[in-house]
Structures are given as C-alpha cells and as structure tokens.
Coordinates of C-alpha atoms in Angstrom, one line a residue:
M1 CA -0.2 0.5 0.2
T2 CA 1.5 3.0 -0.9
E3 CA 1.1 6.3 1.5
Q4 CA 0.1 9.5 0.5
V5 CA 2.3 11.9 1.2
K6 CA 1.1 14.5 2.7
L7 CA 1.3 18.9 0.9
T8 CA 2.1 21.9 2.8
M9 CA 1.2 25.0 1.5
R10 CA 4.9 25.5 0.4
D11 CA 4.5 22.8 -2.2
K12 CA 1.3 24.2 -3.6
P13 CA 2.3 27.0 -5.9
L14 CA -1.2 29.6 -5.0
Y15 CA 0.4 30.0 -1.3
R16 CA 4.1 29.6 -2.0
W17 CA 3.7 32.9 -4.7
A18 CA 1.4 34.1 -2.8
A19 CA 4.2 34.5 0.7
L20 CA 6.4 35.8 -2.0
I21 CA 4.3 39.1 -3.2
L22 CA 3.3 39.6 0.7
L23 CA 7.3 40.0 0.6
S24 CA 8.2 41.5 -2.6
A25 CA 5.4 44.2 -2.3
T26 CA 7.8 45.3 1.2
M27 CA 10.7 45.2 -0.8
F28 CA 9.1 47.4 -4.0
F29 CA 8.0 50.0 -0.8
A30 CA 11.7 49.5 0.6
Y31 CA 12.8 50.5 -2.6
M32 CA 10.8 53.5 -3.3
F33 CA 11.7 55.2 0.0
V34 CA 15.6 54.3 -0.1
D35 CA 15.2 56.6 -4.2
V36 CA 13.1 59.1 -3.0
L37 CA 15.4 61.9 -3.3
S38 CA 17.6 60.2 -5.9
P39 CA 15.5 61.7 -8.4
L40 CA 15.4 65.7 -6.5
Q41 CA 19.8 66.2 -6.0
A42 CA 19.1 69.2 -8.1
N43 CA 16.4 70.4 -5.9
L44 CA 17.5 69.2 -2.4
Q45 CA 20.6 71.7 -3.2
E46 CA 18.6 74.7 -4.6
L47 CA 15.9 74.3 -1.8
R48 CA 18.4 72.4 1.2
G49 CA 21.8 74.0 0.0
W50 CA 23.1 69.8 -0.1
D51 CA 26.0 70.4 -1.8
P52 CA 27.5 66.6 -4.3
S53 CA 29.4 66.3 -0.8
A54 CA 26.9 66.4 1.4
Y55 CA 24.4 64.6 -0.9
G56 CA 27.0 61.5 -1.2
H57 CA 27.4 61.8 2.9
F58 CA 23.5 61.1 3.4
A59 CA 23.6 58.6 0.1
G60 CA 26.0 56.5 2.2
S61 CA 25.1 56.9 6.1
E62 CA 22.1 54.0 5.5
M63 CA 25.1 51.7 5.5
F64 CA 26.5 53.3 8.5
L65 CA 24.8 50.8 11.7
N66 CA 24.7 48.0 9.9
V67 CA 28.8 48.0 8.4
F68 CA 29.8 49.9 11.9
V69 CA 27.9 49.4 14.9
F70 CA 27.6 45.3 12.7
F71 CA 23.3 45.5 12.9
L72 CA 23.8 43.0 10.0
I73 CA 25.3 41.0 11.6
F74 CA 23.6 40.8 14.9
A75 CA 20.9 40.7 12.7
G76 CA 21.8 37.4 10.7
I77 CA 22.4 35.8 14.2
I78 CA 18.8 37.4 15.0
L79 CA 17.5 35.5 12.1
D80 CA 18.8 32.5 13.1
T81 CA 17.1 32.4 16.7
I82 CA 13.6 33.8 16.2
G83 CA 13.4 33.0 12.4
A84 CA 12.0 34.9 9.3
R85 CA 8.5 35.9 10.2
R86 CA 9.4 37.5 13.3
T87 CA 12.0 39.1 11.7
A88 CA 9.8 40.3 9.5
I89 CA 7.8 42.6 11.5
L90 CA 10.9 44.1 13.5
S91 CA 12.6 45.1 10.3
G92 CA 8.9 46.7 9.3
V93 CA 8.5 47.9 12.7
V94 CA 12.4 49.9 12.3
M95 CA 12.0 51.1 8.9
V96 CA 8.8 52.8 9.6
L97 CA 10.6 54.7 12.1
G98 CA 13.7 55.7 10.2
A99 CA 11.6 56.5 8.1
L100 CA 9.5 59.4 9.5
V101 CA 12.6 60.6 11.3
K102 CA 14.2 61.2 8.1
Y103 CA 10.7 62.8 6.9
F104 CA 10.7 65.8 9.3
A105 CA 15.1 66.1 8.9
I106 CA 13.5 67.3 5.1
S107 CA 10.4 68.8 5.8
E108 CA 9.1 72.7 6.4
A109 CA 8.9 72.2 10.0
F110 CA 12.0 71.2 10.8
I111 CA 12.9 74.6 9.8
G112 CA 13.8 76.8 12.4
S113 CA 13.2 73.5 15.1
S114 CA 15.1 72.7 18.2
A115 CA 16.3 70.0 16.3
E116 CA 18.5 71.8 13.2
A117 CA 19.6 74.1 15.9
W118 CA 21.3 71.1 17.8
F119 CA 21.9 69.9 13.9
S120 CA 23.6 72.8 13.5
N121 CA 26.0 72.8 16.4
N122 CA 26.9 69.5 16.8
L123 CA 28.7 66.6 14.9
N124 CA 30.5 68.7 13.1
F125 CA 33.2 66.3 12.8
P126 CA 36.6 67.2 10.5
S127 CA 36.2 65.9 6.9
E128 CA 39.5 63.9 7.9
W129 CA 40.3 60.5 6.6
W130 CA 40.2 59.5 10.2
N131 CA 36.5 59.9 10.1
I132 CA 34.6 57.3 8.4
T133 CA 31.0 58.9 10.4
P134 CA 28.7 60.4 7.4
F135 CA 28.6 64.0 9.6
Y136 CA 31.7 66.8 8.8
A137 CA 32.2 70.3 9.9
G138 CA 29.6 72.2 7.2
M139 CA 26.5 69.7 6.6
P140 CA 23.4 71.3 6.8
A141 CA 21.7 70.2 9.4
S142 CA 18.5 68.8 7.8
A143 CA 21.4 66.8 6.0
K144 CA 22.1 64.9 9.9
M145 CA 19.3 64.6 10.5
A146 CA 17.7 62.6 7.0
A147 CA 21.6 61.0 7.6
V148 CA 20.9 59.3 11.2
G149 CA 16.9 59.0 9.8
F150 CA 18.6 56.4 7.0
M151 CA 20.9 54.9 9.4
I152 CA 17.7 54.0 11.2
F153 CA 15.8 53.1 8.0
G154 CA 19.1 51.3 6.8
C155 CA 19.3 48.7 9.1
G156 CA 15.4 47.7 8.9
V157 CA 15.7 47.1 5.3
E158 CA 19.1 45.1 5.1
M159 CA 17.2 42.8 8.0
A160 CA 14.5 43.1 5.9
G161 CA 17.1 41.8 2.7
I162 CA 18.1 39.1 4.0
T163 CA 15.3 38.0 6.0
V164 CA 12.8 38.1 2.7
S165 CA 15.7 36.2 1.1
R166 CA 16.1 33.3 3.9
A167 CA 12.2 33.1 3.6
I168 CA 12.6 32.4 -0.1
V169 CA 14.8 29.5 0.4
K170 CA 12.2 27.6 2.3
W171 CA 9.0 27.7 0.6
F172 CA 11.0 27.5 -2.5
R173 CA 13.6 25.3 -1.9
G174 CA 13.5 22.4 -4.5
Y175 CA 11.2 25.1 -6.5
E176 CA 11.8 27.3 -8.1
M177 CA 14.2 29.8 -6.1
A178 CA 16.2 31.7 -8.9
L179 CA 12.4 32.5 -10.7
A180 CA 11.2 34.2 -6.8
M181 CA 14.6 35.7 -6.1
G182 CA 14.7 37.1 -9.6
L183 CA 11.4 38.2 -9.3
E184 CA 11.3 39.5 -6.0
M185 CA 14.8 41.7 -6.8
A186 CA 12.8 43.0 -10.0
I187 CA 10.0 43.9 -8.3
A188 CA 12.1 45.6 -6.4
R189 CA 13.7 47.3 -8.6
I190 CA 11.1 48.6 -9.8
G191 CA 9.5 50.3 -6.9
V192 CA 12.6 52.4 -8.4
A193 CA 11.3 52.6 -11.4
V194 CA 7.9 54.7 -10.4
V195 CA 9.8 56.9 -8.1
V196 CA 12.2 58.9 -10.3
L197 CA 9.0 58.8 -12.2
L198 CA 7.3 60.2 -9.2
G199 CA 8.9 61.9 -6.7
P200 CA 9.6 65.0 -9.6
K201 CA 5.6 64.6 -9.9
A202 CA 5.0 64.9 -6.3
L203 CA 7.7 68.1 -5.7
G204 CA 5.3 69.7 -7.9
M205 CA 1.7 68.7 -6.7
G206 CA -0.6 71.8 -7.7
G207 CA 1.7 74.1 -8.6
V208 CA 3.8 74.1 -5.0
I209 CA 7.2 73.0 -4.1
D210 CA 7.1 71.4 -1.4
I211 CA 10.9 69.1 -1.0
S212 CA 9.1 66.7 1.5
R213 CA 6.2 65.2 -0.3
P214 CA 7.4 62.6 -2.6
V215 CA 9.3 62.1 0.9
L216 CA 5.5 61.9 3.2
L217 CA 4.1 59.2 0.4
C218 CA 7.0 56.5 0.5
T219 CA 6.9 56.6 4.0
A220 CA 3.0 56.0 3.3
L221 CA 4.0 53.5 1.8
V222 CA 6.6 52.1 4.1
F223 CA 3.7 51.6 6.7
I224 CA 2.2 49.6 4.2
G225 CA 5.0 47.4 3.5
L226 CA 4.7 46.6 7.1
L227 CA 1.1 45.4 7.0
S228 CA 2.6 43.0 4.4
L229 CA 4.3 41.6 6.7
I230 CA 2.1 41.4 9.7
A231 CA 0.1 39.3 6.7
F232 CA 3.4 36.8 5.9
F233 CA 3.7 36.6 9.3
F234 CA 0.9 34.6 9.9
M235 CA 1.0 32.7 6.7
D236 CA 4.6 31.4 7.9
R237 CA 3.0 30.2 10.8
K238 CA 1.0 28.0 9.3
L239 CA 3.7 26.6 7.1
D240 CA 5.5 25.6 10.2
R241 CA 2.1 24.2 11.7
E242 CA 2.4 22.0 9.4
V243 CA 5.2 20.6 8.6
G244 CA 5.6 20.7 12.7
A245 CA 7.4 22.8 13.2
S246 CA 8.1 24.3 16.7
N247 CA 10.3 27.0 16.3
E248 CA 11.1 27.8 12.7
E249 CA 13.7 24.4 12.2
K250 CA 16.2 26.0 15.5
D251 CA 17.4 22.2 16.1
D252 CA 20.8 22.9 16.0
P253 CA 21.4 26.1 17.1
F254 CA 23.2 29.3 16.4
K255 CA 26.5 29.5 18.0
P256 CA 29.0 32.4 18.0
K257 CA 31.7 30.4 16.4
D258 CA 29.7 29.7 13.7
L259 CA 30.4 33.5 12.0
V260 CA 33.9 32.3 11.9
S261 CA 33.0 29.1 9.8
L262 CA 32.1 31.8 7.3
F263 CA 34.9 33.8 7.9
T264 CA 37.1 31.2 6.6
S265 CA 35.5 29.8 3.4
P266 CA 37.6 31.2 0.0
T267 CA 34.1 29.6 -1.8
F268 CA 31.6 31.8 0.2
L269 CA 33.4 34.8 0.7
I270 CA 34.3 35.5 -3.0
V271 CA 30.6 35.1 -3.1
A272 CA 30.3 37.9 -0.9
L273 CA 33.3 40.7 -2.7
L274 CA 31.1 39.6 -5.9
C275 CA 28.2 40.9 -4.1
V276 CA 29.3 44.0 -3.0
L277 CA 31.5 44.8 -6.4
Y278 CA 27.6 44.3 -8.2
Y279 CA 26.0 46.2 -6.3
S280 CA 28.2 49.0 -4.6
A281 CA 28.0 49.3 -9.0
I282 CA 24.2 49.1 -8.8
F283 CA 22.8 50.7 -6.1
P284 CA 25.4 53.9 -5.7
F285 CA 24.3 54.7 -9.5
Q286 CA 21.3 54.8 -8.4
K287 CA 21.7 58.2 -6.8
Y288 CA 23.4 60.5 -8.9
A289 CA 22.0 58.5 -12.5
I290 CA 19.3 61.5 -13.5
N291 CA 21.6 64.0 -12.4
M292 CA 24.5 62.4 -14.6
L293 CA 21.5 62.2 -17.7
Q294 CA 20.3 65.9 -16.5
C295 CA 23.9 66.8 -17.3
N296 CA 24.6 63.9 -19.9
L297 CA 22.0 65.2 -22.0
Q298 CA 20.9 68.9 -20.9
I299 CA 17.4 67.2 -19.7
S300 CA 14.7 67.8 -17.2
A301 CA 14.8 65.8 -14.1
E302 CA 11.1 64.6 -15.4
D303 CA 13.0 63.3 -18.7
A304 CA 15.9 61.8 -16.8
G305 CA 13.0 59.6 -14.8
M306 CA 11.2 58.6 -18.3
I307 CA 15.0 57.4 -19.5
F308 CA 15.9 56.3 -16.0
F309 CA 12.8 54.1 -15.9
W310 CA 13.3 52.0 -17.8
F311 CA 16.8 50.3 -15.9
P312 CA 13.9 48.2 -13.9
L313 CA 11.9 47.0 -16.5
G314 CA 14.5 45.9 -18.3
A315 CA 15.7 43.4 -15.5
A316 CA 11.8 43.0 -15.0
A317 CA 11.4 41.5 -18.7
I318 CA 14.3 39.6 -18.8
T319 CA 13.8 38.1 -15.3
P320 CA 11.2 35.7 -15.3
F321 CA 12.9 33.8 -18.6
L322 CA 16.0 33.7 -16.8
G323 CA 14.6 32.1 -13.3
N324 CA 13.5 30.0 -15.2
F325 CA 16.7 28.8 -17.1
L326 CA 19.2 29.3 -14.1
D327 CA 16.4 26.4 -11.9
R328 CA 15.5 24.2 -14.5
R329 CA 19.1 24.6 -16.9
G330 CA 21.8 26.3 -14.0
K331 CA 24.6 28.1 -15.9
G332 CA 24.4 30.5 -12.4
A333 CA 28.3 31.5 -11.8
S334 CA 28.6 32.2 -15.9
M335 CA 25.3 33.9 -15.8
L336 CA 27.9 35.9 -13.5
I337 CA 30.1 36.5 -16.3
I338 CA 28.2 37.7 -18.4
G339 CA 26.6 40.3 -16.2
A340 CA 30.4 41.9 -15.8
V341 CA 30.5 42.1 -18.9
L342 CA 26.9 44.0 -19.3
M343 CA 28.0 46.1 -16.2
I344 CA 31.2 47.0 -18.3
V345 CA 30.1 48.5 -21.4
C346 CA 27.3 49.9 -19.8
H347 CA 28.8 52.2 -17.2
L348 CA 31.7 52.8 -19.8
T349 CA 29.0 54.2 -22.1
F350 CA 28.0 56.6 -19.7
A351 CA 31.3 57.4 -19.0
F352 CA 32.2 58.6 -22.4
L353 CA 28.4 59.6 -23.3
P354 CA 28.6 63.7 -23.4
H355 CA 31.9 62.7 -26.9
I356 CA 28.7 61.1 -28.6
S357 CA 27.1 63.2 -31.5
S358 CA 23.5 65.0 -29.5
S359 CA 21.7 63.2 -32.2
L360 CA 22.6 59.6 -30.8
A361 CA 23.4 60.4 -27.5
T362 CA 19.4 59.9 -25.9
P363 CA 19.2 56.9 -28.0
V364 CA 22.4 55.2 -26.5
A365 CA 21.5 56.0 -23.2
L366 CA 18.8 54.5 -23.1
G367 CA 19.8 51.4 -24.8
A368 CA 22.8 51.0 -21.7
I369 CA 20.5 51.4 -19.0
V370 CA 18.1 48.6 -20.1
L371 CA 21.3 46.8 -20.5
L372 CA 22.0 47.0 -17.0
G373 CA 19.3 46.6 -16.0
I374 CA 19.4 42.7 -17.9
S375 CA 22.9 42.8 -16.5
F376 CA 21.4 43.5 -12.4
S377 CA 18.8 40.8 -13.2
L378 CA 21.9 38.4 -13.8
V379 CA 22.7 39.0 -10.0
P380 CA 19.5 37.7 -7.8
A381 CA 19.0 35.2 -9.7
S382 CA 22.3 34.2 -10.5
L383 CA 23.9 34.6 -7.1
W384 CA 21.3 34.1 -4.3
P385 CA 20.2 31.1 -4.6
S386 CA 23.9 29.8 -4.9
V387 CA 24.9 30.9 -1.4
P388 CA 22.3 28.1 -0.3
K389 CA 24.7 25.3 -2.0
L390 CA 27.7 26.7 0.4
V391 CA 26.3 26.9 3.8
D392 CA 24.4 24.6 5.8
E393 CA 20.6 25.6 6.0
R394 CA 20.4 26.6 9.5
L395 CA 23.1 29.3 8.9
L396 CA 21.9 30.8 6.3
G397 CA 20.1 33.9 8.0
S398 CA 24.3 34.6 9.3
A399 CA 25.0 33.4 5.6
Y400 CA 23.1 36.3 4.4
A401 CA 23.8 38.8 7.3
V402 CA 27.1 38.9 6.2
I403 CA 27.0 38.7 2.4
F404 CA 25.2 42.2 3.4
W405 CA 26.9 43.3 5.8
I406 CA 29.6 43.2 3.3
Q407 CA 28.1 44.0 0.6
N408 CA 27.2 47.1 3.1
I409 CA 30.5 49.0 3.8
G410 CA 30.8 49.2 -0.4
L411 CA 26.8 51.3 -0.8
Y412 CA 28.6 53.2 2.6
S413 CA 31.6 54.4 1.3
L414 CA 30.7 54.8 -2.9
P415 CA 27.8 57.8 -2.3
M416 CA 31.3 59.3 -0.4
V417 CA 33.4 58.5 -2.5
I418 CA 32.5 59.4 -6.1
G419 CA 31.0 62.7 -4.3
A420 CA 34.9 63.4 -4.1
V421 CA 35.6 62.2 -7.0
L422 CA 32.4 64.1 -8.7
R423 CA 33.3 67.9 -6.5
S424 CA 36.7 67.6 -7.8
S425 CA 36.5 66.5 -11.3
N426 CA 34.2 69.7 -11.6
P427 CA 36.1 73.0 -9.7
G428 CA 34.0 75.9 -9.7
V429 CA 31.4 74.3 -11.0
E430 CA 28.3 75.1 -8.2
D431 CA 25.3 75.0 -10.9
P432 CA 24.2 71.2 -10.5
L433 CA 23.6 71.0 -14.2
L434 CA 26.8 71.1 -15.5
Y435 CA 29.0 68.5 -14.1
N436 CA 31.0 66.5 -15.9
Y437 CA 30.3 62.6 -14.3
T438 CA 32.9 61.4 -16.6
Q439 CA 35.4 59.7 -13.5
P440 CA 32.9 58.7 -11.3
M441 CA 31.2 57.0 -14.5
L442 CA 35.2 55.3 -14.7
V443 CA 34.7 54.5 -11.2
F444 CA 31.9 52.4 -11.0
A445 CA 33.6 50.5 -14.8
S446 CA 36.4 49.6 -12.3
L447 CA 34.1 47.8 -10.2
G448 CA 33.0 45.5 -13.3
V449 CA 36.4 44.7 -14.2
A450 CA 36.9 43.5 -10.8
A451 CA 33.8 41.2 -10.5
L452 CA 34.2 39.8 -13.8
V453 CA 37.5 38.6 -12.2
L454 CA 36.6 37.4 -10.0
A455 CA 33.7 35.2 -11.5
F456 CA 36.1 33.7 -13.2
V457 CA 37.5 32.7 -10.5
L458 CA 34.3 31.4 -9.0
K459 CA 33.6 29.5 -11.4
A460 CA 36.8 26.9 -11.8
M461 CA 36.1 26.7 -8.2
D462 CA 33.4 25.9 -9.1
R463 CA 34.9 23.4 -11.2
K464 CA 37.5 22.1 -9.1
K465 CA 35.2 21.5 -6.0
G466 CA 31.9 20.6 -7.2
Y467 CA 29.5 23.4 -5.4
G468 CA 27.1 22.6 -8.0
L469 CA 26.7 26.4 -8.8
E470 CA 26.3 25.1 -12.4
L471 CA 23.1 22.8 -11.9
P472 CA 19.7 23.2 -12.0
N473 CA 17.7 24.1 -9.2
V474 CA 14.7 22.4 -9.1
K475 CA 14.9 18.9 -8.6
E476 CA 12.6 16.6 -10.1

C-alpha cells in the first residue's frame, strides 16, 4: 500500500507565490523610499543647500550602522535565532521609524526647530580620513538629521533583505528558487522606477514646491509594507504548524563560532565580494543616475526619470526567463560573467556619453540603461540561490547577513567616493546641471572589471570542488 504524501502550503503554488507577493510588496515600497530623493538631487541643492558632498554623505549614511556597528551581523544572528517571520516584523517597524525621522528632517517643520539648532551645533567632525561617519563640519543640519533617519531605515531595510532571502529559500527550496529571488528583486527595482517618475511629480503637486511631499508619500507606503509583513507572519506560522516545526527549524541553535566558518571559507568570501562589487556599481549609481543624465543630455529631471525608468523594466522583463532557465538548466556562475561584462560596457558608455553626438546620445543612453537592467537581473537570479549550496541551512540567515554586511561596506563608502570624485573633477562648478560625470562613471566601470575577474575565479573553484553552482535548482 502506497503512503500518500501530505502536501504543505509551500508545496502548493498558490500559497508559496502568495507569500512571495507579500514579501516583494514590502521590498517594493522600501526601495521606493531608498531612492525617493535620487531624482531630486538638484532640488535638494537649491532648496536645502545640499552640495554633492552633503548629498553623497547622506546617501552613504543608510549603511553606516550596518557596517560600523555590525548591526547586520546581529540581524543575521537574530534571524537564525527567532526565525524569519518575527524578524520580518521587527525589520518593518524599524523601517517605519527611520522613515518618519527622515521625513521630519526634510519637512518645513524642521526649519527653525530645536532639532535644527542641535544638528547645526553638533556632529561637526573634521573632514579627515579618520572620520568614518557621514557627518562633517559645514554639512547642512537637515542633511545630518536625514542621515540619522536613513541610518535607522537602513538597519530595517537590510534586515528585511536578509529575512526575505531566507524566507524565499524556506518556501521555494526544491522549486523555482532562482525565479522567486529574481522576481523579488525585479519587483523591488520597479519600485525604483516608479519613484524616479513619481518623485518629481509629487514635488510640484498642486503648483506648490514641497521637497518633503515625496518622502511623506513613500513613508506611508513603507507602513503598508509593514502590514504586508504582518500578513506573511500568519502565513509562515501556519506553514510551520503544517510541517511540525515548533520554532522555525531550530534543531541545532546558532553558535558564535559558526561565524568563523563563514569568514574562513574562500568560496563564500568570493561570493560576498562579488555581491559588494555588483551592488556597489548599481545602488550608488542610482543615487546619481538622474543628475548624470540631466548633465549629459541637458534634459529635465522628469525626462531623465523616463529614461532611467527602463532600467528596472529591463531587469523585470528578463527575470522570468532567466530565473526559469537557471532553475531548470543551471549555469549560474556563467551568468555572473555575462552580467559583469554587460555592467562594464554600460558604465563605459555613460562615461563617454558627452563625446557622442547629440542626435545619438539619448538612444545610446536608453540602450545602456536597458542593458544595465538586464545585467543587474543576473545577480539575484544567479548569485543568491548559490548561497544555500555553499552553507548549512541553519546558517543561511547569518550567511546572508555576512554577505549583506560586506556589501554594505561598499554601499556606504561608494556614494561618498563618487561625491568626492564628482566635486574634484568639476572644480568651480556650482550649477548642479553642469557636472562632468566621466570620472565617476569610470569608477563604476572599474568595479565591473573586478567583478568579472572574481566571477571567473568562482567558476573555476566550482568546477574544481563541485559546489553545484552550474547545476539547476529544481529537483525533479
């Protein structure tokens, strides 16, 4: 007599894809908030006095606590200790708190407040090499407080990032894991596309310019994201009851020495370095992309946003096909090599865009944006699903946390580096629409070159040690 196998929620496509939708909705709104000020860089300089240095320090502040206070490492330990659903709720609450602080800093209510006076008189650190904080003497008070809010929000969004990755592994292992991870990131990227169009429109809504209005709108959406995580909490709890897990797979508790095994694994560290190189060439680029297109093409923020809008759409369009291919055919390490090559080509194109004839510059920029989106879609679809092949399942939370922590080092420093390079390569230029972006874009291209080298090394190590990075994810 054949024993009938009892199917759980994760075995039913409707439920596991519903779980993905809830998780993706949160990241969609979170990424909108991350880049809500990106298309408004010129407006921030005009209305709040944020020059490229102030903007660069603010943009990098999102990662400060994650990197230097090791919050992401603690977040990974928390995730491995209390499980995905509880950590998800915690991350949502932290994001809402940080968003509210950032909104107040940008709002008119901050001007003339006691908070403005305090930030004007404090955190005035020298602009020296040892000053690793986002704060420096002469930085506008609103930028300082916005950076504090962005720090808090950054803790929440990165905690949410590793939690979502861990949750997707839990719900999609043995199924369409690469497709799920790719779609989650593609949906988040669409959030960036939406906000680069929505931000400038919300700025002047009703004929009144208000730099805080787009931030308030995205803060409300972050709260809706928290509600999505609460709904996921109940779904995930029901799944655990079905499989008989009393505390989300806690048969073997986390031990501090487990972190040592991660930091001493050469293959794992290569994957982590690949992440930091890829993401450092993407996320900091987003902070400057709109202004770069404005300067190179002499167009408005709205028109630049329309061009940049195709970046996440390129990623979203190819993600279902790429994820399905990786799940069923494999070749994840090979895809990383292709992604690095596309990234190099795209950033070099932007670097030399001013030297292209005006009639061709716009279509060339649009083509490069689409290719960059395709390049970026290769990362979550091929790199993140490889992590469960390299580490024990009970350490996945900590593994993703370590990767995100290393990645955040680059995401913290690159905006400041780009801001400094932009300022030094444009001496005497005060008009934010007249910057030359050649040198900053060459910095981004160099990251792609380093990623390409590491991608070849990773593929060679996989061929030698048989990690299965080139093998499909779906188990028949």
